Coordinates of C-alpha atoms in Angstrom, one line a residue:
M1 CA 96.3 25.7 -15.5
K2 CA 93.4 24.0 -13.8
G3 CA 95.4 20.8 -13.2
T4 CA 98.0 22.7 -11.2
C5 CA 95.3 23.6 -8.7
A6 CA 93.6 20.3 -8.5
E7 CA 92.7 19.0 -5.1
S8 CA 92.4 15.6 -3.6
V9 CA 89.0 14.4 -2.6
G10 CA 88.2 13.1 1.0
K11 CA 86.6 9.7 1.4
K12 CA 83.5 11.0 3.0
R13 CA 83.2 13.8 0.4
K14 CA 83.5 11.1 -2.3
R15 CA 80.7 9.1 -0.8
N16 CA 78.4 12.1 -0.6
E17 CA 79.1 13.4 -4.1
Y18 CA 78.8 9.8 -5.4
D19 CA 75.3 9.7 -4.4
D20 CA 74.5 13.1 -5.8
S21 CA 76.0 12.5 -9.2
C22 CA 74.5 9.0 -9.7
I23 CA 71.1 10.2 -8.8
A24 CA 71.5 13.1 -11.1
R25 CA 72.5 10.8 -14.0
Y26 CA 69.7 8.4 -13.2
I27 CA 67.0 11.2 -13.6
G28 CA 68.7 12.5 -16.7
A29 CA 70.1 15.7 -15.2
V30 CA 73.7 14.9 -16.1
S31 CA 74.7 13.2 -19.4
N32 CA 78.5 13.3 -19.3
N33 CA 80.7 10.8 -17.5
R34 CA 81.9 13.1 -14.7
R35 CA 80.8 16.2 -12.8
G36 CA 82.1 18.8 -15.2
S37 CA 85.0 20.7 -13.8
S38 CA 84.2 20.1 -10.2
D39 CA 87.1 19.3 -7.9
N40 CA 85.0 16.3 -6.9
G41 CA 84.8 15.1 -10.6
D42 CA 85.8 11.5 -10.0
A43 CA 83.0 10.7 -7.6
C44 CA 81.4 8.3 -10.1
I45 CA 83.7 7.0 -12.8
G46 CA 81.3 6.5 -15.6
E47 CA 77.8 5.7 -16.8
E48 CA 78.2 2.0 -16.7
S49 CA 79.5 2.1 -13.2
A50 CA 76.6 4.3 -12.2
Q51 CA 74.0 2.0 -13.7
A52 CA 75.7 -1.1 -12.1
N53 CA 75.4 0.5 -8.7
I54 CA 72.2 2.4 -9.1
S55 CA 70.6 0.6 -6.2
K56 CA 73.3 2.0 -3.9
C57 CA 73.1 5.5 -5.4
V58 CA 69.4 6.0 -5.1
V59 CA 68.8 6.4 -1.4
G60 CA 66.0 9.0 -1.6
P61 CA 65.5 12.6 -2.8
K62 CA 67.7 15.5 -1.7
F63 CA 66.7 19.1 -1.6
N64 CA 69.9 21.1 -0.7
D65 CA 73.4 21.1 -2.2
F66 CA 75.7 21.0 0.8
S67 CA 78.8 21.1 -1.5
K68 CA 78.1 24.8 -2.1
L69 CA 79.2 25.4 1.5
R70 CA 82.7 24.6 0.5
E71 CA 83.0 26.7 -2.6
E72 CA 86.2 28.8 -2.8
A73 CA 84.5 32.1 -2.4
N74 CA 83.1 31.1 1.0
F75 CA 86.5 30.9 2.7
K76 CA 87.4 34.1 4.6
V77 CA 90.2 35.1 6.9
G78 CA 89.1 34.9 10.5
Q79 CA 86.5 32.2 10.1
T80 CA 86.6 29.0 12.1
W81 CA 85.7 25.8 10.2
A82 CA 84.9 22.3 11.3
L83 CA 87.1 19.6 9.6
Y84 CA 86.7 15.9 9.1
D85 CA 88.8 13.8 11.5
T86 CA 90.7 10.7 10.6
M87 CA 88.9 8.6 13.2
D88 CA 85.6 8.0 11.5
G89 CA 85.4 11.0 9.2
M90 CA 83.1 13.1 11.3
P91 CA 83.6 16.9 11.4
R92 CA 84.8 17.4 14.9
L93 CA 88.2 19.1 14.3
Y94 CA 88.4 22.9 14.2
A95 CA 90.7 25.3 12.5
Q96 CA 90.9 29.1 11.9
I97 CA 91.5 30.5 8.5
R98 CA 94.7 32.7 8.6
K99 CA 95.2 33.3 4.9
V100 CA 93.4 32.8 1.7
S101 CA 95.5 32.6 -1.5
A102 CA 94.3 33.4 -5.1
P103 CA 94.1 32.9 -8.0
C104 CA 95.4 29.4 -7.3
F105 CA 93.3 28.6 -4.2
G106 CA 95.2 27.8 -1.0
L107 CA 94.7 28.2 2.7
M108 CA 96.8 28.8 5.8
I109 CA 95.0 27.5 8.8
T110 CA 95.7 27.1 12.6
Y111 CA 94.1 24.1 14.3
L112 CA 92.3 24.5 17.7
E113 CA 93.4 22.2 20.5
P114 CA 91.2 21.2 23.5
D115 CA 92.0 23.3 26.6
S116 CA 89.9 22.0 29.5
N117 CA 90.6 22.5 33.2
D118 CA 88.4 19.6 34.2
E119 CA 90.3 16.5 35.3
K120 CA 88.0 14.0 33.7
E121 CA 87.9 16.0 30.4
L122 CA 91.7 16.2 30.4
Q123 CA 91.9 12.4 30.8
W124 CA 89.4 12.0 28.0
F125 CA 91.5 14.1 25.6
E126 CA 94.8 12.5 26.7
K127 CA 93.4 9.1 25.7
D128 CA 92.8 10.5 22.2
L129 CA 89.0 10.4 22.5
P130 CA 87.2 12.9 20.3
V131 CA 86.4 16.5 21.5
S132 CA 84.2 18.9 19.7
V133 CA 82.8 21.1 22.5
G134 CA 84.3 23.1 25.4
N135 CA 87.4 25.3 25.6
F136 CA 90.1 25.4 23.0
R137 CA 93.4 27.1 22.3
L138 CA 95.4 27.8 19.1
G139 CA 97.7 25.0 18.0
E140 CA 99.5 23.8 14.9
N141 CA 99.7 25.8 11.7
K142 CA 99.2 24.1 8.3
S143 CA 98.7 25.1 4.7
T144 CA 96.3 23.2 2.4
K145 CA 94.6 23.4 -1.0
D146 CA 92.2 20.6 -0.2
R147 CA 88.6 21.9 0.4
S148 CA 87.3 18.4 0.8
I149 CA 88.6 18.3 4.4
F150 CA 86.3 21.1 5.4
S151 CA 82.7 20.7 6.5
H152 CA 81.1 24.0 7.6
V153 CA 81.8 27.3 9.4
I154 CA 81.2 27.2 13.2
H155 CA 80.5 29.8 15.7
C156 CA 83.1 30.1 18.5
N157 CA 83.5 32.6 21.3
E158 CA 86.9 34.2 21.7
R159 CA 88.3 35.5 24.9
S160 CA 91.6 37.2 25.7
N161 CA 93.5 36.2 28.9
A162 CA 95.7 39.3 28.8
S163 CA 96.3 42.4 26.7
C164 CA 99.6 42.7 25.0
F165 CA 100.9 45.6 23.0
S166 CA 104.5 44.5 22.6
I167 CA 105.8 44.0 19.1
T168 CA 106.9 40.5 20.1
C169 CA 103.4 39.5 21.5
R170 CA 101.7 37.0 19.3
F171 CA 97.9 36.5 18.8
I172 CA 98.5 32.8 19.4
S173 CA 99.6 33.3 23.0
T174 CA 96.7 35.5 24.2
Y175 CA 93.4 34.1 22.8
H176 CA 91.3 31.1 23.8
F177 CA 88.0 29.9 22.3
S178 CA 84.9 28.0 23.3
V179 CA 82.5 26.0 21.2
S180 CA 79.1 24.9 22.5
P181 CA 75.7 23.9 21.1
R182 CA 73.5 26.7 20.0
N183 CA 69.7 27.0 19.7
G184 CA 68.5 25.7 16.4
E185 CA 71.6 23.7 15.5
T186 CA 71.6 19.9 14.8
W187 CA 74.2 17.7 16.5
A188 CA 75.1 14.0 16.8
L189 CA 75.5 12.5 20.3
F190 CA 77.5 9.5 21.3
K191 CA 75.1 6.7 22.0
N192 CA 75.5 5.1 25.4
W193 CA 78.1 7.8 26.2
D194 CA 80.0 7.7 29.5
I195 CA 83.0 10.0 30.6
K196 CA 84.6 6.8 32.0
W197 CA 85.3 5.6 28.4
S198 CA 88.7 7.1 29.0
L199 CA 89.5 4.3 31.5
K200 CA 89.3 1.8 28.6
P201 CA 89.6 4.0 25.5
D202 CA 90.5 1.1 23.1
S203 CA 87.1 -0.4 23.8
H204 CA 85.3 2.8 22.6
R205 CA 86.8 3.6 19.2
K206 CA 83.7 2.6 17.2
Y207 CA 80.9 5.0 17.8
E208 CA 77.1 4.8 17.4
Y209 CA 75.1 8.0 17.3
E210 CA 71.9 9.7 18.2
F211 CA 70.8 12.9 16.6
V212 CA 69.2 15.9 18.2
K213 CA 68.0 19.4 17.6
I214 CA 69.3 22.0 20.1
L215 CA 66.4 23.8 21.8
S216 CA 68.3 26.3 23.9
D217 CA 71.7 27.9 24.0
Y218 CA 74.2 26.1 26.3
A219 CA 74.6 27.6 29.7
D220 CA 77.4 26.8 32.2
E221 CA 74.9 26.3 35.1
T222 CA 72.0 24.6 33.4
G223 CA 73.4 22.9 30.4
V224 CA 71.4 22.6 27.2
Y225 CA 68.0 21.2 26.2
V226 CA 67.7 19.0 23.1
A227 CA 65.1 16.9 21.3
Y228 CA 65.7 13.6 19.5
L229 CA 65.6 13.6 15.7
H230 CA 64.8 10.4 13.6
K231 CA 65.7 9.7 10.1
A232 CA 62.7 9.6 7.7
K233 CA 62.5 6.5 5.6
G234 CA 62.5 7.2 1.8
F235 CA 64.7 10.3 2.0
A236 CA 68.5 10.6 1.7
S237 CA 69.1 12.6 5.0
V238 CA 65.8 14.1 6.2
F239 CA 65.3 14.0 10.0
F240 CA 62.2 14.8 12.0
R241 CA 60.9 14.9 15.5
M242 CA 58.5 12.1 16.5
G243 CA 55.6 12.7 18.9
R244 CA 54.2 15.9 20.2
G245 CA 54.8 18.5 22.8
Y246 CA 57.6 17.5 25.3
E247 CA 58.1 14.0 24.0
G248 CA 61.7 13.3 23.3
I249 CA 63.0 16.4 25.0
F250 CA 65.7 16.1 27.6
R251 CA 68.6 18.1 29.2
I252 CA 72.3 17.5 28.9
L253 CA 74.1 18.8 32.0
P254 CA 77.4 20.7 31.8
Q255 CA 79.3 17.7 33.2
S256 CA 78.1 15.6 30.3
L257 CA 79.1 18.2 27.5
Y258 CA 81.5 15.7 26.0
R259 CA 78.5 13.6 25.0
F260 CA 78.3 15.8 22.0
S261 CA 80.2 14.2 19.1
H262 CA 79.9 16.8 16.3
R263 CA 77.6 19.4 14.8
I264 CA 75.9 18.5 11.5
H265 CA 75.1 21.3 9.2
S266 CA 71.4 21.2 8.2
F267 CA 68.7 23.1 6.4
K268 CA 65.2 23.4 7.8
L269 CA 62.4 22.1 5.6
T270 CA 58.9 23.6 5.2
G271 CA 57.2 20.4 4.2
I272 CA 56.4 21.7 0.7
E273 CA 59.7 20.5 -0.9
G274 CA 58.2 17.2 -2.0
K275 CA 55.6 14.5 -1.4
G276 CA 55.9 13.0 2.1
V277 CA 58.3 15.6 3.5
P278 CA 57.6 16.1 7.2
K279 CA 56.8 19.7 8.2
D280 CA 59.5 21.4 10.2
A281 CA 62.0 18.6 9.5
Y282 CA 65.7 19.1 8.8
E283 CA 67.9 17.9 5.9
L284 CA 71.2 17.0 7.4
D285 CA 74.6 17.0 5.5
K286 CA 75.1 13.4 4.6
A287 CA 78.9 13.7 4.7
A288 CA 78.6 14.2 8.5
L289 CA 76.4 11.1 9.0
P290 CA 77.4 7.4 9.5
E291 CA 76.6 5.1 6.6
T292 CA 74.0 3.1 8.5
I293 CA 71.2 4.9 10.4
E294 CA 67.9 3.4 11.6
E295 CA 65.0 4.8 9.6
F296 CA 61.5 5.5 10.6
I297 CA 58.3 5.8 8.7
V298 CA 56.9 9.3 9.1
P299 CA 53.6 9.0 11.1
L300 CA 50.6 10.9 9.8
D301 CA 50.2 12.8 13.0
S302 CA 53.9 13.6 13.6
E303 CA 53.1 17.3 13.4
S304 CA 49.7 17.3 14.8
N305 CA 48.1 20.6 15.5
I306 CA 45.9 19.2 18.2
K307 CA 45.9 21.7 21.1
S308 CA 45.1 20.9 24.7
K309 CA 41.7 22.2 25.4
R310 CA 42.1 22.2 29.2
Q311 CA 41.2 25.5 30.7
D312 CA 42.8 26.9 33.8
I313 CA 40.7 27.0 36.9
Y314 CA 41.1 30.2 38.9
F315 CA 40.1 31.6 42.2
A316 CA 40.4 35.2 43.5
S317 CA 41.1 36.0 47.2
K318 CA 42.3 39.2 48.8
G319 CA 43.7 40.7 45.6
N320 CA 45.4 37.5 44.5
V321 CA 44.2 35.5 41.5
F322 CA 45.2 31.8 41.7
L323 CA 45.6 29.8 38.5
T324 CA 46.6 26.2 38.0
G325 CA 50.2 26.1 36.8
Q326 CA 51.3 29.1 39.0
I327 CA 54.2 28.8 41.4
W328 CA 53.9 30.5 44.9
S329 CA 56.1 30.6 47.9
F330 CA 54.3 29.5 51.1
Y331 CA 54.4 29.0 54.8
C332 CA 54.4 25.5 56.2
G333 CA 54.2 24.1 59.7
D334 CA 55.8 26.1 62.4
D335 CA 58.2 28.0 60.1
S336 CA 57.9 31.7 60.5
L337 CA 59.1 32.5 56.9
P338 CA 57.8 31.5 53.5
L339 CA 60.7 29.0 52.8
Y340 CA 58.9 26.7 50.4
Y341 CA 57.6 26.8 46.8
G342 CA 54.7 25.0 45.3
R343 CA 53.1 24.6 41.9
I344 CA 49.3 24.8 41.8
Q345 CA 48.1 21.6 40.2
K346 CA 44.4 21.8 41.1
I347 CA 42.0 24.2 42.8
T348 CA 38.9 23.1 44.6
F349 CA 36.4 25.2 46.6
T350 CA 33.1 24.8 48.2
Q351 CA 30.5 27.3 49.4
A352 CA 27.9 26.5 51.9
F353 CA 24.7 28.5 52.0
M354 CA 25.2 32.1 53.3
Q355 CA 28.9 31.4 53.9
D356 CA 32.1 32.5 52.1
P357 CA 33.6 30.1 49.7
V358 CA 36.4 27.8 51.1
C359 CA 39.3 27.4 48.6
K360 CA 41.9 24.7 48.7
L361 CA 45.1 24.8 46.6
H362 CA 46.5 21.4 45.6
I363 CA 50.1 21.9 45.1
G364 CA 53.2 19.9 44.1
R365 CA 55.9 21.1 46.4
L366 CA 59.1 22.1 44.6
K367 CA 62.2 20.0 45.4
A368 CA 65.7 21.3 44.7
T369 CA 67.7 19.4 42.1
R370 CA 71.3 18.5 42.8
F371 CA 73.5 21.6 43.1
P372 CA 76.3 22.2 40.5
A373 CA 79.7 21.1 41.7
D374 CA 80.9 24.7 42.2
V375 CA 78.0 25.7 44.4
I376 CA 77.9 25.1 48.2
D377 CA 75.1 22.9 49.4
W378 CA 73.6 22.3 52.8
E379 CA 75.0 19.2 54.6
N380 CA 71.5 18.5 55.9
K381 CA 69.5 17.7 52.8
G382 CA 66.2 18.5 54.5
T383 CA 67.1 22.2 54.9
P384 CA 64.9 24.5 52.9
V385 CA 66.6 25.9 49.7
G386 CA 65.7 29.5 48.8
C387 CA 67.1 29.6 45.2
G388 CA 68.3 27.2 42.6
T389 CA 66.7 24.8 40.2
F390 CA 63.6 22.8 41.3
Y391 CA 61.1 20.3 40.1
A392 CA 57.5 19.7 41.3
R393 CA 56.8 16.6 43.2
K394 CA 54.0 14.4 41.9
A395 CA 52.5 14.0 45.4
L396 CA 50.1 16.8 46.1
E397 CA 49.7 18.8 49.3
I398 CA 46.7 21.0 50.2
I399 CA 47.2 24.6 51.5
T400 CA 44.9 27.6 51.7
P401 CA 45.3 31.0 50.2
S402 CA 46.1 32.4 53.7
E403 CA 49.3 30.3 53.7
V404 CA 50.8 31.7 50.5
S405 CA 53.2 34.6 50.4
L406 CA 54.4 35.6 46.9
Q407 CA 53.8 34.5 43.4
I408 CA 57.1 33.5 41.7
T409 CA 57.9 33.7 38.0
P410 CA 60.7 31.3 37.5
Q411 CA 62.8 30.5 34.4
T412 CA 61.1 27.4 33.1
S413 CA 63.0 24.6 31.2
I414 CA 62.0 23.8 27.7
D415 CA 60.3 20.6 28.8
G416 CA 58.3 22.5 31.4
I417 CA 59.6 20.2 34.2
E418 CA 62.3 22.3 35.9
Y419 CA 62.1 25.8 37.4
T420 CA 65.0 28.0 38.2
I421 CA 64.6 30.6 40.9
L422 CA 67.5 33.0 41.5
P423 CA 67.7 36.5 43.0
K424 CA 67.2 39.2 40.5
I425 CA 68.0 43.0 40.4
G426 CA 65.4 45.0 42.4
E427 CA 64.2 42.1 44.5
V428 CA 64.2 42.1 48.3
W429 CA 65.5 38.9 50.0
V430 CA 66.1 37.8 53.6
I431 CA 69.6 36.3 53.9
Y432 CA 71.4 34.4 56.7
K433 CA 73.7 36.8 58.5
Y434 CA 75.7 34.1 60.3
W435 CA 75.7 30.7 58.5
S436 CA 77.6 27.6 57.7
R437 CA 76.7 24.7 55.5
D438 CA 76.3 22.3 58.4
M439 CA 73.6 24.3 60.2
D440 CA 70.9 22.0 61.7
A441 CA 67.3 22.6 62.7
E442 CA 68.2 24.0 66.1
D443 CA 70.6 26.5 64.5
F444 CA 67.9 27.7 62.2
S445 CA 65.6 28.3 65.2
F446 CA 68.0 30.9 66.5
A447 CA 69.4 32.1 63.1
S448 CA 70.3 35.7 62.7
Y449 CA 69.2 37.4 59.4
N450 CA 69.7 40.5 57.3
I451 CA 67.4 41.9 54.7
V452 CA 68.8 43.1 51.4
E453 CA 67.9 44.5 48.0
I454 CA 69.6 43.0 45.0
L455 CA 71.6 45.7 43.1
D456 CA 73.4 43.5 40.6
D457 CA 73.2 39.8 39.6
T458 CA 75.6 39.6 36.7
L459 CA 78.8 38.1 38.1
E460 CA 78.2 38.1 41.8
Y461 CA 75.2 39.2 43.9
K462 CA 75.8 42.8 44.9
V463 CA 73.4 43.6 47.7
Q464 CA 72.3 46.7 49.6
L465 CA 71.4 46.3 53.3
L466 CA 68.0 47.5 54.3
K467 CA 66.9 48.6 57.7
H468 CA 63.6 49.0 59.5
D469 CA 63.3 52.4 61.0
P470 CA 60.4 52.9 63.5
F471 CA 60.5 56.6 62.5
Y472 CA 58.6 55.7 59.3
K473 CA 55.2 54.2 59.6
D474 CA 53.2 52.5 57.0
H475 CA 49.4 53.0 56.9
K476 CA 49.0 49.2 56.3
K477 CA 49.4 47.4 59.5
E478 CA 50.6 44.3 57.8
N479 CA 53.5 46.1 56.0
T480 CA 56.9 47.4 57.2
L481 CA 58.8 50.3 55.6
L482 CA 62.5 49.8 55.0
R483 CA 65.3 52.1 53.9
A484 CA 68.8 51.6 52.7
V485 CA 71.5 51.6 55.3
K486 CA 73.7 54.7 54.9
K487 CA 77.5 54.7 54.7
N488 CA 77.9 56.5 58.0
E489 CA 75.7 54.0 59.9
S490 CA 77.4 51.3 61.9
W491 CA 76.5 47.8 60.6
E492 CA 78.7 45.0 61.7
M493 CA 79.3 42.4 58.9
E494 CA 79.4 38.8 60.0
G495 CA 82.5 38.8 62.1
S496 CA 84.7 40.8 59.7
G497 CA 84.6 44.0 61.7
S498 CA 83.5 45.8 58.5
Y499 CA 80.9 48.5 58.4
I500 CA 79.8 48.3 54.7
P501 CA 76.2 48.8 53.7
T502 CA 76.7 47.3 50.3
Y503 CA 78.7 44.2 49.6
T504 CA 78.8 41.1 47.3
I505 CA 77.7 37.5 47.9
P506 CA 79.5 35.0 45.6
K507 CA 77.1 32.9 43.5
R508 CA 78.6 29.8 44.9
E509 CA 77.2 30.9 48.3
R510 CA 73.6 31.3 47.1
I511 CA 72.3 29.1 49.9
R512 CA 72.6 32.3 52.1
F513 CA 69.4 33.5 50.5
S514 CA 66.6 32.4 52.8
N515 CA 63.4 33.7 51.1
K516 CA 62.1 36.3 48.7
V517 CA 59.9 39.1 50.2
P518 CA 56.9 40.7 48.7
A519 CA 58.0 44.3 48.2
S520 CA 57.0 47.6 46.5
R521 CA 58.6 51.0 46.4
V522 CA 56.9 54.0 48.0
T523 CA 57.7 57.7 48.3
I524 CA 56.6 59.6 51.4
E525 CA 56.9 63.1 52.5
M526 CA 58.4 63.7 55.9
Y527 CA 59.0 67.2 57.2
G528 CA 59.0 68.7 53.7
E529 CA 61.3 66.1 52.2
L530 CA 60.5 63.2 49.9
V531 CA 61.9 59.9 51.1
D532 CA 62.2 56.7 48.9
L533 CA 61.4 53.6 50.9
I534 CA 60.5 50.0 50.3
S535 CA 57.2 48.6 51.7
V536 CA 57.4 44.9 52.5
D537 CA 55.1 42.2 53.8
S538 CA 55.9 42.0 57.5
R539 CA 54.9 38.4 57.7
A540 CA 57.8 37.4 55.4
L541 CA 60.4 39.1 57.6
P542 CA 62.1 37.6 60.7
S543 CA 60.6 39.1 63.8
H544 CA 63.8 40.7 65.0
L545 CA 64.1 42.8 61.8
I546 CA 60.8 44.4 62.7
A547 CA 60.8 44.6 66.5
S548 CA 64.2 46.1 66.9
D549 CA 66.4 48.8 65.4
H550 CA 69.2 46.2 64.7

């Protein structure tokens, strides 16, 4: 009965199980001439063959049995699995399990096919180059009994383009899928990758790889952060990070997503599995690795616990506490608004006898990185950018505490090099009322502005127009009280003839956001009624928003 359900063995699975069984016999764990009743039983033919090739079998200790991932009991309907391709045997094909048969094991699967809208990615796929990330759709159906073609279960996001309740509507026509690197996973990258490989595909059929650990979930706007992994000498498939801190960490941008070759299933090691095992290393599935990989001796200080003992220098002034490493918006030159960001790199101050201390902030001005392709950028690259992703220049400038406006808490990249500053719910921003991407310095001198509160930042920026009303007075002379514009108040929207106090700004038009404004909510009583208002720093507002009633 067992023979009728026998399965063929894939070449890469044979190689992997060959190593396992030979090593097992070498240490006396297995005494028979084949691996029991395993479906991979012919991996090593016999004892004499094993002894003759023992130098090839013993490649170092292993700690986890990856073959258990493919046991019959692990296959469930609805799962998506990675399968080995026919190109170089790497697990970069995907299929969904539609049906599992028993007691004679069998599967009905549906392959996933790449489904990109990007012209360069389409050309890549049409030239039969491998694709393991991005968008996919359901494709060909197939039945199989061969578990050796499967590698591991993957996580994919499903989305439906339309709802269909007709009896003739099929699942296959309505659902699409996406696969992207996830935090904690281990992947192989194409070495020296270039999307232009599709121009001469036959010159790029033999691949070399680099190996990485994923440090952040992939995001459409920022991409994904990864760290290099190196194969540890003396082990079958143990990989570790070399160096400390941010060494070996880098970002892969969304337009370079096809640089990912395939995910490699792995187990994290603790360092106590055996002698010389690096702490926090990973054991990778050898069946998803090339046969030849450069090896590295594990350095003694690869996981050093040395901590930086540098202490932050701080200085307090007018209620603000300045620390090295902070990011602040600040005024510069003749600009009337805090249009710039700077990271405090150093703080110096002197105090003469009987005089107040003089503080100087040494900052690295933030410079905007290149905008994503779907986001509008200024034609004049010298134009200040209010939101986006930035990095700190190495050249330092000196400003004083009187020139700063607001401390910013950005989203910081894994390597600590890039800072993302975007409008968030509840914040108050000055925006350009009339604008175009080719505005020049003279245009900005006479620019017209609105001030808004961010109501939603999920898909687009939904904003509420705010208005200065001289009727309400703030006891602080440097502050201005603002209130939401009401529906019955006339408010002409930039040439559209509309009178809408709330509206949306597409995220692709984020250059409309000029600067963030220091703001806090206050409640005052006026003629027996409580009124909710927003108190803002007047200096961060365009003068016409304060001096007039719009």
